[in-house]
Amino acid sequence: MAILLTGGAGYIGSHTCVELLNAGQEIVVLDNLSNSKIEALKRVSEITGKGLAFYHGDLLDKETVEKVFIQNPIEAVIHFAGFKAVGESVENPLAYYQNNISGSLVLFEIMKSFGVKNLVFSSSATVYGIPETVPITEDFPIGAINPYGRTKQMIEEILKDIFISDPEWSITLLRYFNPAGAHLSGKIGEDPKGIPNNLMPYIQQVAIGKLDELKVFGNDYPTPDGTGIRDYIHVMDLANGHVKALEKTIHRPSLNIYNLGTGTGYSVLELKNAFESATGQIIPYSITEKRPGDAAACFADPSKAQRELEWQALRGIEEMCRDSWNWQINNPEGYKETKLTAEVY
Ligand code: NAD
Ligand code: UD1
């Protein structure tokens, strides 16, 4: 049996490929490479010494998705594929609803027709909107405040309805906090297109000299140093969370929601300082306007995942900074473009 990873060539997907292959799973990746490069999967194979099947295709293309299910004995799906940039979703909401919602509907419909009912879905802490208090537990009210977040919220609702209609489905919704870091080898990592929106990749590009300075979005939040607090989680811990979630999804059918975070929040300035001490690089910065829609503080109560999945984040902020930097200096231009030559790597 095999596990299908939609969007498996992306940042979180590629790290999860490594963890799944190391755990002895057969994997199949379906990705349209709209925000990733095939090189990431080649490197997954280099790291693990194992092969995987790759389909270069779009979730919206029903025939390709069906082909994946016809040609492979899929036991479960981890659904990463989607667009994820908040600002872009505000400018072009239709593209986000089309890709994220319609793509998911195609996938769920085909899963249903092939009788594949085990699913792990990449949701996001963004569904909590601006939380009234922290830490955030899974039963907090949800209320996304931008189109990207609403696609996650809507897909969660769709999946809850699917489960109600047929409890043979087994569905795990993973609400990630702020992924950072890279595989220890420095071979795979986050490779954003253009100027990064998120803090850690922005800091990395300042460190390597591609960007002049970090712009800190506001320093008058009600936090100890006035800058925004987030729950940064090492991408390898996140990847391991998928392995645990998958085990539970396959062996104990139900619908569950889990926060994947560390439970510890760091401010923008604390993250900057941690990066400087972990790497020896100086990050020049200035304080600028707040970014609209930013919460003062957002961090998880991850105890449900700890209790029910026997999972917890093991790596700290120093490792996230060290590993992000290691990836960046080894790959100053990110992944190089490689020709698509075969379907299996
Ligand atoms: P990513 O962009 O690196 O990976 C997503 C992958 O999906 C890419 O490889 C892209 O090419 C592919 N894709 C997009 N639309 C597709 C389609 N229609 N058909 C086939 N492939 C398609 O993003 P990531 O950071 O790895 O995030 C993975 C998932 O986790 C996303 O759903 C994202 O919304 C969610 N998430 C990410 C974060 C984060 O900060 N990175 C936080 C919370 C949730
Ligand atoms: C952003 C998204 C969120 C998404 C998450 C992970 C917004 C409004 N929210 O959240 O939906 O789930 O990424 O992908 O975009 N910061 C700076 N300067 C920068 C970049 C960020 O000061 O150049 C600050 C932010 O104000 C925030 C913190 O750093 O306080 C983290 O920002 P970011 O990495 O973008 O993550 P989120 O704000 O959590």
Coordinates of C-alpha atoms and ligand atoms in Angstrom, one line a residue:
M1 CA 0.0 0.0 0.0
A2 CA 1.1 3.6 -0.6
I3 CA 0.6 7.0 0.8
L4 CA -0.3 9.8 -1.6
L5 CA 1.1 13.2 -0.8
T6 CA -0.6 16.0 -2.8
G7 CA 1.8 19.0 -2.9
G8 CA 4.6 16.6 -1.7
A9 CA 7.3 18.6 -3.5
G10 CA 6.7 21.7 -1.4
Y11 CA 8.4 22.9 1.7
I12 CA 6.5 20.8 4.3
G13 CA 5.7 18.0 1.9
S14 CA 9.3 17.3 1.0
H15 CA 10.3 17.1 4.6
T16 CA 7.4 14.8 5.3
C17 CA 8.5 12.6 2.4
V18 CA 11.8 12.1 4.2
E19 CA 10.1 11.1 7.4
L20 CA 7.7 8.7 5.7
L21 CA 10.4 7.0 3.6
N22 CA 12.5 6.6 6.8
A23 CA 9.5 5.1 8.5
G24 CA 9.3 2.5 5.7
Q25 CA 6.3 3.8 3.8
E26 CA 5.8 3.7 0.0
I27 CA 5.0 7.1 -1.3
V28 CA 3.5 8.7 -4.3
V29 CA 3.7 12.5 -4.9
L30 CA 1.3 14.5 -7.0
D31 CA 2.4 18.1 -7.6
N32 CA 2.0 20.6 -10.3
L33 CA 5.3 22.3 -9.3
S34 CA 3.5 25.7 -9.2
N35 CA 5.4 26.6 -6.1
S36 CA 8.2 24.0 -6.0
K37 CA 10.9 22.3 -8.0
I38 CA 11.4 18.6 -8.9
E39 CA 14.9 18.9 -7.5
A40 CA 13.4 18.8 -4.0
L41 CA 12.2 15.2 -4.6
K42 CA 15.5 14.2 -6.1
R43 CA 17.1 15.4 -2.9
V44 CA 14.6 13.5 -0.8
S45 CA 15.8 10.4 -2.6
E46 CA 19.4 11.3 -2.0
I47 CA 18.8 11.8 1.7
T48 CA 16.8 8.6 2.3
G49 CA 18.4 6.4 -0.3
K50 CA 14.9 5.5 -1.3
G51 CA 12.7 6.0 -4.4
L52 CA 9.2 7.5 -4.7
A53 CA 6.7 7.8 -7.5
F54 CA 6.1 11.3 -8.8
Y55 CA 3.2 12.6 -10.9
H56 CA 3.5 16.0 -12.4
G57 CA -0.1 17.1 -12.4
D58 CA -2.7 19.4 -11.2
L59 CA -5.4 18.5 -8.6
L60 CA -7.9 20.3 -10.8
D61 CA -7.2 17.8 -13.6
K62 CA -9.5 14.9 -12.7
E63 CA -8.0 12.5 -15.2
T64 CA -4.5 12.8 -13.8
V65 CA -5.7 12.4 -10.2
E66 CA -7.7 9.3 -11.3
K67 CA -4.6 7.9 -13.0
V68 CA -2.7 8.1 -9.7
F69 CA -5.4 6.1 -8.0
I70 CA -5.7 3.6 -10.8
Q71 CA -1.9 3.0 -11.0
N72 CA -1.1 2.9 -7.2
P73 CA -2.6 1.1 -4.2
I74 CA -3.3 4.2 -2.2
E75 CA -4.2 3.6 1.4
A76 CA -4.2 7.2 2.6
V77 CA -3.7 10.7 1.4
I78 CA -1.9 13.6 3.0
H79 CA -3.3 16.7 1.3
F80 CA -0.7 19.5 1.3
A81 CA -1.4 21.0 -2.1
G82 CA -2.7 24.5 -2.2
F83 CA -1.8 28.2 -2.5
K84 CA -0.6 29.7 0.8
A85 CA 0.2 33.5 0.4
V86 CA -2.2 35.6 2.5
G87 CA -1.5 38.9 0.6
E88 CA -1.9 37.2 -2.8
S89 CA -5.2 35.7 -1.6
V90 CA -6.6 39.1 -0.8
E91 CA -5.6 40.4 -4.3
N92 CA -6.9 37.3 -6.1
P93 CA -9.4 35.5 -4.0
L94 CA -10.9 33.6 -7.0
A95 CA -7.5 31.9 -7.7
Y96 CA -7.4 30.7 -4.0
Y97 CA -11.0 29.5 -3.9
Q98 CA -10.5 27.8 -7.3
N99 CA -7.2 26.1 -6.5
N100 CA -7.7 25.3 -2.8
I101 CA -11.4 24.5 -2.7
S102 CA -12.0 23.1 -6.2
G103 CA -8.8 21.1 -6.1
S104 CA -9.8 19.6 -2.7
L105 CA -13.2 18.7 -4.0
V106 CA -11.7 16.8 -7.0
L107 CA -9.5 15.0 -4.6
F108 CA -12.2 14.0 -2.1
E109 CA -14.6 12.9 -4.9
I110 CA -11.9 10.6 -6.4
M111 CA -10.9 9.3 -3.0
K112 CA -14.6 8.4 -2.4
S113 CA -15.0 6.7 -5.8
F114 CA -11.9 4.6 -5.1
G115 CA -13.0 3.8 -1.5
V116 CA -9.9 5.6 -0.1
K117 CA -11.2 7.2 3.1
N118 CA -8.1 8.0 5.1
L119 CA -7.0 11.6 5.0
V120 CA -4.7 14.0 6.7
F121 CA -5.3 17.6 5.8
S122 CA -2.9 20.6 6.1
S123 CA -4.9 23.2 7.9
S124 CA -3.4 26.2 9.6
A125 CA -3.5 28.2 12.8
T126 CA -4.7 30.9 10.5
V127 CA -8.2 29.5 11.0
Y128 CA -8.2 31.0 14.5
G129 CA -8.1 34.5 13.1
I130 CA -7.1 36.9 15.9
P131 CA -7.3 34.8 19.1
E132 CA -8.6 36.5 22.2
T133 CA -6.2 34.6 24.4
V134 CA -3.2 32.3 24.2
P135 CA -2.3 29.5 24.2
I136 CA -4.8 28.3 21.7
T137 CA -6.6 25.0 22.1
E138 CA -8.4 23.2 19.3
D139 CA -11.8 24.1 20.6
F140 CA -11.2 27.9 20.3
P141 CA -13.7 29.6 18.0
I142 CA -12.5 29.7 14.4
G143 CA -12.8 32.8 12.2
A144 CA -10.3 33.3 9.5
I145 CA -9.8 36.9 8.4
N146 CA -8.5 36.5 4.8
P147 CA -9.4 34.5 1.7
Y148 CA -6.5 32.1 2.2
G149 CA -7.6 31.3 5.8
R150 CA -11.2 31.0 4.7
T151 CA -10.2 28.3 2.2
K152 CA -8.6 26.3 5.1
Q153 CA -11.7 26.9 7.2
M154 CA -14.1 25.9 4.4
I155 CA -12.1 22.7 3.6
E156 CA -12.2 21.8 7.3
E157 CA -16.1 22.2 7.2
I158 CA -16.3 20.2 4.0
L159 CA -14.4 17.4 5.6
K160 CA -16.5 17.4 8.8
D161 CA -19.6 17.1 6.5
I162 CA -18.0 14.2 4.6
F163 CA -17.3 12.4 7.9
I164 CA -20.9 13.0 9.2
S165 CA -22.2 11.5 5.9
D166 CA -20.0 8.4 6.1
P167 CA -18.2 7.7 9.4
E168 CA -16.0 5.1 7.6
W169 CA -13.9 8.1 6.6
S170 CA -11.0 8.8 8.9
I171 CA -9.9 12.4 8.8
T172 CA -7.2 14.3 10.7
L173 CA -7.0 18.1 10.5
L174 CA -3.6 19.4 11.4
R175 CA -3.5 23.1 12.3
Y176 CA 0.2 24.1 11.8
F177 CA 1.6 27.1 13.6
N178 CA 4.8 28.6 12.1
P179 CA 7.0 26.1 10.3
A180 CA 10.7 27.0 10.2
G181 CA 14.0 25.3 9.7
A182 CA 15.2 22.7 7.3
H183 CA 16.5 19.1 7.1
L184 CA 19.8 18.7 9.0
S185 CA 21.6 17.8 5.7
G186 CA 20.9 21.3 4.3
K187 CA 19.7 19.6 1.1
I188 CA 16.1 20.5 1.4
G189 CA 14.5 23.6 2.8
E190 CA 12.1 26.5 2.2
D191 CA 12.5 28.0 -1.3
P192 CA 10.2 31.0 -1.5
K193 CA 9.5 32.6 -4.9
G194 CA 10.5 36.3 -4.9
I195 CA 10.6 38.3 -1.7
P196 CA 9.5 36.1 1.3
N197 CA 6.4 37.1 3.2
N198 CA 7.3 35.1 6.3
L199 CA 9.7 36.1 9.0
M200 CA 12.3 33.3 9.0
P201 CA 12.9 33.2 5.2
Y202 CA 13.1 37.0 5.2
I203 CA 15.8 36.9 7.9
Q204 CA 17.7 34.3 6.0
Q205 CA 17.7 36.5 2.9
V206 CA 18.9 39.5 4.9
A207 CA 21.7 37.3 6.4
I208 CA 22.9 36.2 2.9
G209 CA 22.8 39.7 1.6
K210 CA 19.9 39.5 -0.8
L211 CA 17.8 41.9 1.3
D212 CA 19.1 44.9 3.1
E213 CA 17.4 44.8 6.4
L214 CA 14.6 43.2 8.3
K215 CA 11.4 45.4 8.6
V216 CA 9.9 44.6 12.0
F217 CA 6.1 45.1 11.6
G218 CA 5.3 47.2 14.7
N219 CA 6.8 47.4 18.2
D220 CA 3.8 48.6 20.2
Y221 CA 1.9 45.3 20.5
P222 CA 0.9 44.3 24.1
T223 CA 3.9 41.9 24.3
P224 CA 7.0 42.2 26.5
D225 CA 9.2 43.8 23.7
G226 CA 6.2 45.2 21.7
T227 CA 6.8 42.9 18.7
G228 CA 4.5 40.0 17.5
I229 CA 4.8 36.6 19.2
R230 CA 4.5 33.4 17.2
D231 CA 5.0 29.6 17.7
Y232 CA 7.8 28.6 15.4
I233 CA 8.0 24.9 14.9
H234 CA 10.9 23.0 13.2
V235 CA 9.7 21.5 9.9
M236 CA 11.2 18.1 10.8
D237 CA 9.0 18.1 14.0
L238 CA 6.1 19.0 11.8
A239 CA 7.0 16.2 9.4
N240 CA 7.1 13.7 12.2
G241 CA 3.7 14.9 13.4
H242 CA 2.4 13.7 10.0
V243 CA 3.8 10.3 10.5
K244 CA 2.1 10.0 13.9
A245 CA -1.2 11.5 12.6
L246 CA -1.2 9.1 9.6
E247 CA -0.8 6.1 12.0
K248 CA -3.7 7.2 14.0
T249 CA -5.8 8.0 10.9
I250 CA -5.2 4.6 9.4
H251 CA -5.6 2.5 12.6
R252 CA -8.2 4.4 14.6
P253 CA -10.8 5.9 12.3
S254 CA -12.5 9.1 13.5
L255 CA -12.3 12.8 12.8
N256 CA -9.7 14.7 14.9
I257 CA -8.2 18.1 14.9
Y258 CA -4.7 18.8 16.3
N259 CA -2.6 21.9 16.8
L260 CA 1.0 21.3 15.7
G261 CA 3.1 23.8 17.5
T262 CA 5.6 23.9 20.3
G263 CA 3.6 25.7 22.9
T264 CA 6.3 28.4 23.2
G265 CA 6.0 31.8 21.6
Y266 CA 8.9 34.0 20.5
S267 CA 8.8 37.6 19.5
V268 CA 10.1 39.0 16.2
L269 CA 13.1 40.4 18.0
E270 CA 13.7 37.2 20.0
L271 CA 13.8 35.3 16.8
K272 CA 16.2 37.8 15.2
N273 CA 18.5 37.5 18.2
A274 CA 18.3 33.8 18.3
F275 CA 19.2 33.7 14.6
E276 CA 22.2 36.0 15.2
S277 CA 23.5 33.8 18.1
A278 CA 23.0 30.5 16.2
T279 CA 24.7 31.7 13.0
G280 CA 27.0 34.5 13.9
Q281 CA 25.3 36.7 11.3
I282 CA 24.1 40.2 12.1
I283 CA 20.6 41.1 11.0
P284 CA 20.1 44.9 10.6
Y285 CA 16.6 45.9 11.2
S286 CA 14.2 48.8 11.4
I287 CA 10.7 49.2 12.9
T288 CA 7.9 49.8 10.4
E289 CA 4.1 49.9 10.3
K290 CA 2.1 47.0 11.6
R291 CA 1.0 44.5 8.9
P292 CA -2.8 44.6 8.6
G293 CA -4.4 41.4 10.1
D294 CA -1.5 40.5 12.3
A295 CA -2.3 39.2 15.8
A296 CA -0.1 40.3 18.8
A297 CA 0.4 36.8 20.0
C298 CA -0.4 33.4 18.6
F299 CA 0.9 30.2 20.0
A300 CA -0.5 26.7 20.5
D301 CA -1.5 24.5 23.3
P302 CA -0.2 21.3 21.7
S303 CA -1.2 19.0 24.6
K304 CA -3.9 17.2 22.6
A305 CA -1.4 16.1 20.0
Q306 CA 1.0 15.1 22.8
R307 CA -1.8 13.0 24.5
E308 CA -3.5 11.4 21.5
L309 CA -0.7 11.2 18.9
E310 CA 2.2 10.7 21.3
W311 CA 3.9 13.5 19.4
Q312 CA 5.7 16.6 20.6
A313 CA 8.1 19.1 19.1
L314 CA 11.7 18.2 20.1
R315 CA 13.7 20.9 18.4
G316 CA 14.1 24.4 19.7
I317 CA 14.5 27.8 18.2
E318 CA 18.4 27.5 18.0
E319 CA 18.1 24.4 15.8
M320 CA 15.4 26.1 13.6
C321 CA 17.8 29.0 13.0
R322 CA 20.9 26.9 12.5
D323 CA 19.2 24.5 10.0
S324 CA 17.5 27.4 8.1
W325 CA 20.9 29.0 7.7
N326 CA 22.6 25.8 6.8
W327 CA 20.0 25.3 4.0
Q328 CA 20.4 28.9 2.9
I329 CA 24.2 28.9 2.6
N330 CA 24.3 25.6 0.8
N331 CA 21.6 26.8 -1.6
P332 CA 21.9 30.6 -2.0
E333 CA 19.6 30.5 -5.0
G334 CA 17.3 27.8 -3.7
Y335 CA 16.8 24.7 -5.8
K336 CA 18.2 24.9 -9.2
E337 CA 15.8 24.2 -12.1
T338 CA 16.2 20.5 -13.1
K339 CA 14.6 19.0 -16.2
L340 CA 11.7 16.6 -15.6
T341 CA 13.1 13.3 -16.9
A342 CA 11.2 10.5 -15.3
E343 CA 8.2 9.8 -13.1
V344 CA 10.1 7.9 -10.5
Y345 CA 12.9 9.2 -8.4
Ligands
NAD1 P1 4.4 24.9 -0.6 O1 3.8 25.9 -1.5 O2 5.8 24.8 -0.4 O3 3.8 23.5 -1.0 C1 2.5 23.3 -1.6 C2 2.7 22.4 -2.8 O4 1.5 22.2 -3.5 C3 3.7 23.1 -3.9 O5 4.7 22.1 -4.2 C4 2.8 23.4 -5.1 O6 3.5 23.3 -6.3 C5 1.7 22.3 -4.9 N1 0.4 22.7 -5.5 C6 -0.3 23.9 -5.3 N2 -1.5 23.8 -6.0 C7 -1.5 22.6 -6.6 C8 -2.5 21.9 -7.4 N3 -3.6 22.5 -7.8 N4 -2.2 20.7 -7.9 C9 -1.0 20.1 -7.5 N5 -0.1 20.6 -6.7 C10 -0.4 21.9 -6.3 O7 3.7 25.1 0.9 P2 4.0 24.5 2.3 O8 4.6 25.5 3.1 O9 4.8 23.2 2.1 O10 2.6 24.2 2.8 C11 1.9 23.0 2.6 C12 0.5 23.1 3.1 O11 0.5 23.5 4.4 C13 -0.3 24.1 2.3 O12 -1.6 23.6 2.2 C14 -0.3 25.3 3.3 O13 -1.4 26.1 3.1 C15 -0.3 24.7 4.6 N6 0.3 25.5 5.7 C16 1.6 26.0 5.5 C17 2.1 26.9 6.4 C18 3.5 27.5 6.2 O14 3.8 28.5 6.9 N7 4.3 27.0 5.4 C19 1.4 27.1 7.6 C20 0.1 26.5 7.8 C21 -0.4 25.7 6.8
UD1_2 C1 1.5 34.4 8.3 C2 0.1 34.4 7.7 C3 -0.7 33.2 8.2 C4 0.0 31.9 7.8 C5 1.4 32.0 8.5 C6 2.3 30.8 8.1 C7 -0.5 36.8 7.5 C8 -1.3 38.0 8.0 N1 -0.6 35.7 8.2 O1 1.3 34.4 9.7 O2 -2.0 33.2 7.6 O3 -0.6 30.8 8.3 O4 2.1 33.2 8.0 O5 2.5 30.8 6.8 O6 0.3 37.0 6.6 N2 7.1 39.9 10.6 C9 7.9 41.0 10.5 N3 8.6 41.3 9.4 C10 8.5 40.5 8.3 C11 7.7 39.3 8.3 C12 7.0 39.1 9.5 O7 8.0 41.8 11.5 O8 9.2 40.8 7.3 C13 6.4 39.6 11.8 C14 4.9 39.5 11.7 O9 4.3 40.7 12.0 C15 4.6 38.4 12.8 C16 5.9 37.5 12.8 O10 6.9 38.3 12.2 O11 4.5 39.0 14.1 C17 5.7 36.2 12.0 O12 5.2 36.6 10.7 P1 5.0 35.5 9.6 O13 6.2 34.6 9.4 O14 4.5 36.1 8.3 O15 3.8 34.5 10.2 P2 2.4 34.9 10.7 O16 2.2 36.3 10.9 O17 2.1 34.0 11.9

